[in-house]
Short mmCIF file of C-alpha atoms in Angstrom, two decimals:
data_model
loop_
_atom_site.label_atom_id
_atom_site.label_comp_id
_atom_site.label_asym_id
_atom_site.label_seq_id
_atom_site.Cartn_x
_atom_site.Cartn_y
_atom_site.Cartn_z
CA MET B 21 -94.09 -32.94 16.65
CA ASN B 22 -91.27 -34.27 18.12
CA PRO B 23 -92.46 -38.22 19.73
CA SER B 24 -91.11 -36.76 22.85
CA ALA B 25 -93.21 -34.20 22.69
CA THR B 26 -96.27 -35.64 23.88
CA GLU B 27 -94.55 -38.73 26.27
CA CYS B 28 -94.40 -37.87 29.86
CA PRO B 29 -90.52 -37.78 30.61
CA VAL B 30 -90.51 -39.89 32.47
CA CYS B 31 -93.18 -42.91 32.86
CA PHE B 32 -92.59 -42.68 28.90
CA TYR B 33 -96.60 -43.35 29.13
CA THR B 34 -98.81 -40.88 25.89
CA PHE B 35 -100.79 -38.38 27.46
CA SER B 36 -103.81 -38.86 27.29
CA ASP B 37 -107.33 -38.15 28.87
CA GLU B 38 -106.16 -40.14 31.61
CA ARG B 39 -102.63 -39.31 32.07
CA ARG B 40 -103.32 -35.49 31.61
CA ALA B 41 -100.41 -32.84 30.44
CA PHE B 42 -99.12 -30.51 33.35
CA THR B 43 -96.26 -27.68 32.93
CA ASN B 44 -94.64 -27.85 35.99
CA PRO B 45 -93.38 -23.92 36.39
CA CYS B 46 -89.60 -25.25 34.88
CA SER B 47 -91.29 -25.29 31.72
CA HIS B 48 -90.92 -28.68 31.72
CA THR B 49 -94.07 -31.01 31.34
CA VAL B 50 -95.35 -34.40 33.07
CA CYS B 51 -98.01 -36.49 33.33
CA GLU B 52 -100.72 -35.77 35.67
CA PRO B 53 -100.44 -39.30 37.65
CA CYS B 54 -96.09 -38.85 37.85
CA LEU B 55 -96.98 -34.91 39.00
CA ARG B 56 -98.71 -35.79 42.09
CA ARG B 57 -96.29 -38.39 42.69
CA LEU B 58 -93.50 -36.37 42.03
CA CYS B 59 -94.78 -33.50 44.55
CA ALA B 60 -95.52 -35.49 46.82
CA ASP B 61 -92.54 -37.51 47.38
CA GLY B 62 -90.62 -34.55 47.53
CA PHE B 63 -88.79 -35.09 43.87
CA PRO B 64 -86.92 -32.32 41.48
CA CYS B 65 -88.17 -32.65 38.24
CA VAL B 66 -86.80 -34.63 36.16
CA VAL B 67 -84.74 -32.77 33.40
CA CYS B 68 -83.74 -30.03 35.35
CA ARG B 69 -83.76 -30.36 38.47
CA GLY B 70 -86.82 -27.96 39.72
CA GLU B 71 -88.91 -27.75 41.74
CA MET B 72 -91.93 -29.51 40.86
CA ASP B 73 -95.15 -27.32 42.49
CA LEU B 74 -98.40 -29.44 41.90
CA ALA B 75 -100.10 -25.51 42.34
CA ARG B 76 -98.75 -23.75 40.10
CA ALA B 77 -98.47 -26.27 37.17
CA VAL B 78 -100.67 -25.56 33.98
CA ARG B 79 -102.87 -27.99 31.92
CA THR B 80 -101.42 -28.02 28.60
CA ILE B 81 -104.80 -29.87 26.48
CA ALA B 82 -102.10 -28.93 23.36
CA LEU B 83 -100.08 -31.78 24.10
CA GLU B 84 -102.78 -34.53 24.95
CA GLN B 85 -104.57 -34.09 21.47
CA ALA B 86 -101.26 -33.56 19.40
CA ALA B 87 -100.63 -36.83 21.26
CA CYS B 88 -104.16 -38.19 20.45
CA ALA B 89 -103.69 -36.43 16.63
CA ALA B 90 -100.13 -38.68 16.24
CA PRO B 91 -100.84 -41.04 13.19
CA PRO B 92 -100.64 -44.64 14.75
CA GLN B 93 -98.38 -45.76 11.52
CA GLU B 94 -95.66 -43.04 12.64
CA GLU B 95 -96.17 -43.80 16.64
CA GLU B 96 -95.46 -47.14 15.78
CA ASP B 97 -92.19 -46.29 14.31
CA ASN B 98 -91.18 -43.98 16.59
CA GLY B 99 -93.02 -43.82 19.24
CA TRP B 100 -91.25 -43.66 22.31
CA SER B 101 -93.13 -46.15 24.02
CA ALA B 102 -91.02 -48.70 22.28
CA PHE B 103 -87.41 -47.28 23.96
CA SER B 104 -89.55 -47.51 27.75
CA ALA B 105 -87.88 -48.62 30.28
CA GLY B 106 -87.99 -52.65 30.40
CA ALA B 107 -87.91 -53.01 26.76
CA MET B 108 -85.81 -55.13 24.63
CA VAL B 109 -83.27 -53.66 22.75
CA GLU B 110 -80.80 -55.11 20.02
CA ILE B 111 -77.48 -52.20 20.56
CA GLN B 112 -76.25 -51.56 17.23
CA GLY B 113 -73.78 -48.95 15.21
CA ILE B 114 -71.33 -49.00 18.67
CA ARG B 115 -67.88 -47.95 17.22
CA ALA B 116 -65.51 -47.74 20.35
CA ARG B 117 -67.23 -50.80 21.40
CA PRO B 118 -68.17 -53.15 18.79
CA GLY B 119 -68.61 -56.65 20.03
CA LEU B 120 -71.79 -54.64 21.82
CA ASN B 121 -73.59 -54.55 18.19
CA GLY B 122 -75.75 -57.02 18.53
CA GLN B 123 -76.34 -57.77 21.84
CA HIS B 124 -79.72 -57.42 23.11
CA GLY B 125 -80.58 -55.86 27.37
CA ARG B 126 -83.40 -53.53 28.32
CA VAL B 127 -84.30 -50.30 29.07
CA ILE B 128 -83.28 -48.89 32.48
CA GLN B 129 -84.54 -45.17 31.55
CA PHE B 130 -83.51 -42.32 29.34
CA VAL B 131 -81.31 -39.43 31.17
CA PRO B 132 -82.30 -36.28 29.39
CA GLY B 133 -79.79 -33.89 30.45
CA LYS B 134 -77.67 -36.69 28.52
CA ASP B 135 -80.08 -37.43 26.51
CA ARG B 136 -79.03 -40.84 26.61
CA TYR B 137 -80.05 -44.47 27.48
CA ARG B 138 -79.15 -46.89 30.34
CA VAL B 139 -79.47 -50.30 28.68
CA GLU B 140 -78.34 -53.76 31.27
CA MET B 141 -77.40 -55.84 28.83
CA LEU B 142 -78.25 -59.68 28.89
CA SER B 143 -74.35 -60.17 30.53
CA LYS B 144 -75.80 -57.58 33.83
CA GLU B 145 -73.56 -54.83 32.18
CA VAL B 146 -74.86 -50.96 32.55
CA VAL B 147 -73.98 -48.62 28.85
CA SER B 148 -75.34 -45.38 27.99
CA VAL B 149 -75.75 -45.13 24.39
CA ARG B 150 -77.78 -42.99 21.92
CA LYS B 151 -81.04 -43.13 20.05
CA LEU B 152 -79.37 -44.30 17.50
CA ASN B 153 -77.52 -46.88 18.43
CA ILE B 154 -80.92 -48.68 19.61
CA ARG B 155 -83.45 -50.83 18.13
CA PRO B 156 -86.66 -52.54 19.30
CA VAL B 157 -86.34 -56.68 19.48
CA CYS B 158 -89.47 -58.52 19.85
CA GLY B 159 -89.58 -59.70 24.29
CA VAL B 160 -91.76 -59.63 26.86
CA PRO B 161 -91.31 -56.14 29.15
CA GLN B 162 -89.78 -56.55 32.26
CA SER B 163 -92.94 -55.42 34.90
CA SER B 164 -92.03 -52.04 37.07
CA GLN B 165 -91.67 -54.35 39.91
CA GLU B 166 -88.68 -56.49 37.59
CA ILE B 167 -86.69 -52.83 36.77
CA LYS B 168 -87.39 -51.83 40.60
CA VAL B 169 -85.43 -54.80 41.96
CA GLY B 170 -82.98 -54.73 39.33
CA ALA B 171 -82.08 -51.38 40.22
CA LYS B 172 -81.89 -51.40 43.87
CA ASP B 173 -79.44 -54.47 43.27
CA ARG B 174 -77.25 -52.80 41.39
CA GLY B 175 -77.03 -50.40 43.52
CA ASN B 176 -76.02 -52.18 46.54
CA CYS B 177 -73.48 -53.08 44.71
CA CYS B 178 -72.54 -49.88 43.89
CA PHE B 179 -72.17 -48.96 47.27
CA ARG B 180 -70.65 -51.87 48.91
CA ARG B 181 -68.14 -51.29 46.51
CA GLY B 182 -67.29 -47.46 47.46
CA ASP B 183 -69.44 -45.79 43.58
CA PHE B 184 -71.28 -43.64 46.12
CA SER B 185 -72.66 -41.70 43.60
CA LYS B 186 -73.02 -44.60 40.80
CA ALA B 187 -75.63 -45.94 44.32
CA VAL B 188 -77.89 -42.57 44.71
CA GLU B 189 -78.00 -42.91 39.94
CA GLU B 190 -79.01 -46.50 40.60
CA PHE B 191 -81.63 -46.16 43.68
CA SER B 192 -83.49 -42.90 42.42
CA VAL B 193 -84.41 -45.06 39.38
CA ALA B 194 -85.91 -48.35 41.37
CA LEU B 195 -87.81 -45.13 43.65
CA LEU B 196 -89.13 -44.15 39.98
CA HIS B 197 -91.37 -47.62 39.84
CA ASP B 198 -91.88 -47.48 44.17
CA ALA B 199 -91.43 -44.45 46.36
CA GLY B 200 -92.82 -45.97 49.15
CA ASP B 201 -90.07 -49.05 49.52
CA HIS B 202 -88.53 -46.89 53.18
CA VAL B 203 -85.82 -48.95 52.39
CA ILE B 204 -84.40 -48.25 48.82
CA PHE B 205 -85.14 -44.02 50.33
CA SER B 206 -82.67 -45.53 53.35
CA ASN B 207 -79.63 -47.10 51.19
CA ARG B 208 -80.06 -43.62 48.54
CA SER B 209 -79.81 -41.85 52.21
CA GLY B 210 -76.60 -43.89 52.95
CA ALA B 211 -74.80 -43.34 49.71
CA TYR B 212 -75.85 -38.85 49.55
CA ALA B 213 -73.90 -39.65 53.24
CA ARG B 214 -70.81 -40.95 52.14
CA LEU B 215 -70.87 -38.12 48.97
CA GLY B 216 -70.48 -35.38 51.87
CA GLN B 217 -74.05 -34.86 50.00
CA PHE B 218 -75.77 -34.23 53.41
CA LEU B 219 -78.47 -31.27 51.37
CA SER B 220 -79.93 -33.41 49.24
CA LEU B 221 -81.25 -35.78 52.77
CA ILE B 222 -83.49 -32.61 52.97
CA HIS B 223 -85.08 -33.19 49.63
CA ILE B 224 -85.94 -37.26 49.53
#
């Protein structure tokens, strides 16, 4: 089974008794804590943007059992957790920009629709790469609070230079780590308004 099938696409934690797997009507599965948070805050599915429905979500015990049954060595070598948000990675195999190869950065998020990881380099540049172009390296992972602050700061920078689409993306990352921060909600609302996407304000 693909390792990602036993991982929540929101928090990247493995499904377990503590993080029970629930499949939404749109057919995508997340852990129970993330499902409740997404529903409470009105967020759509992170994969397809479909509506999250707590009442109609179905527990998927098979994925929890599959996660528990996964061989420890396989999880250590190929596990999604090594590429979770905040993890330190090294760039490799980039032909278009060979200067990035060998440089270290931290994972910001995985973008399911594009099958790519957004990585913030130590130079503060953010790059989008495939999984085969990063490898885990030793390093203390960032805390959720640090990821939130970094995303918020990048969002503010994007807003100031008029890149409102990128600002929405960064503020959305920050809100995944603190859905109760009204300042970030307000900032993202401002970016949506500048884009003329007023209907998006209804669902935030």
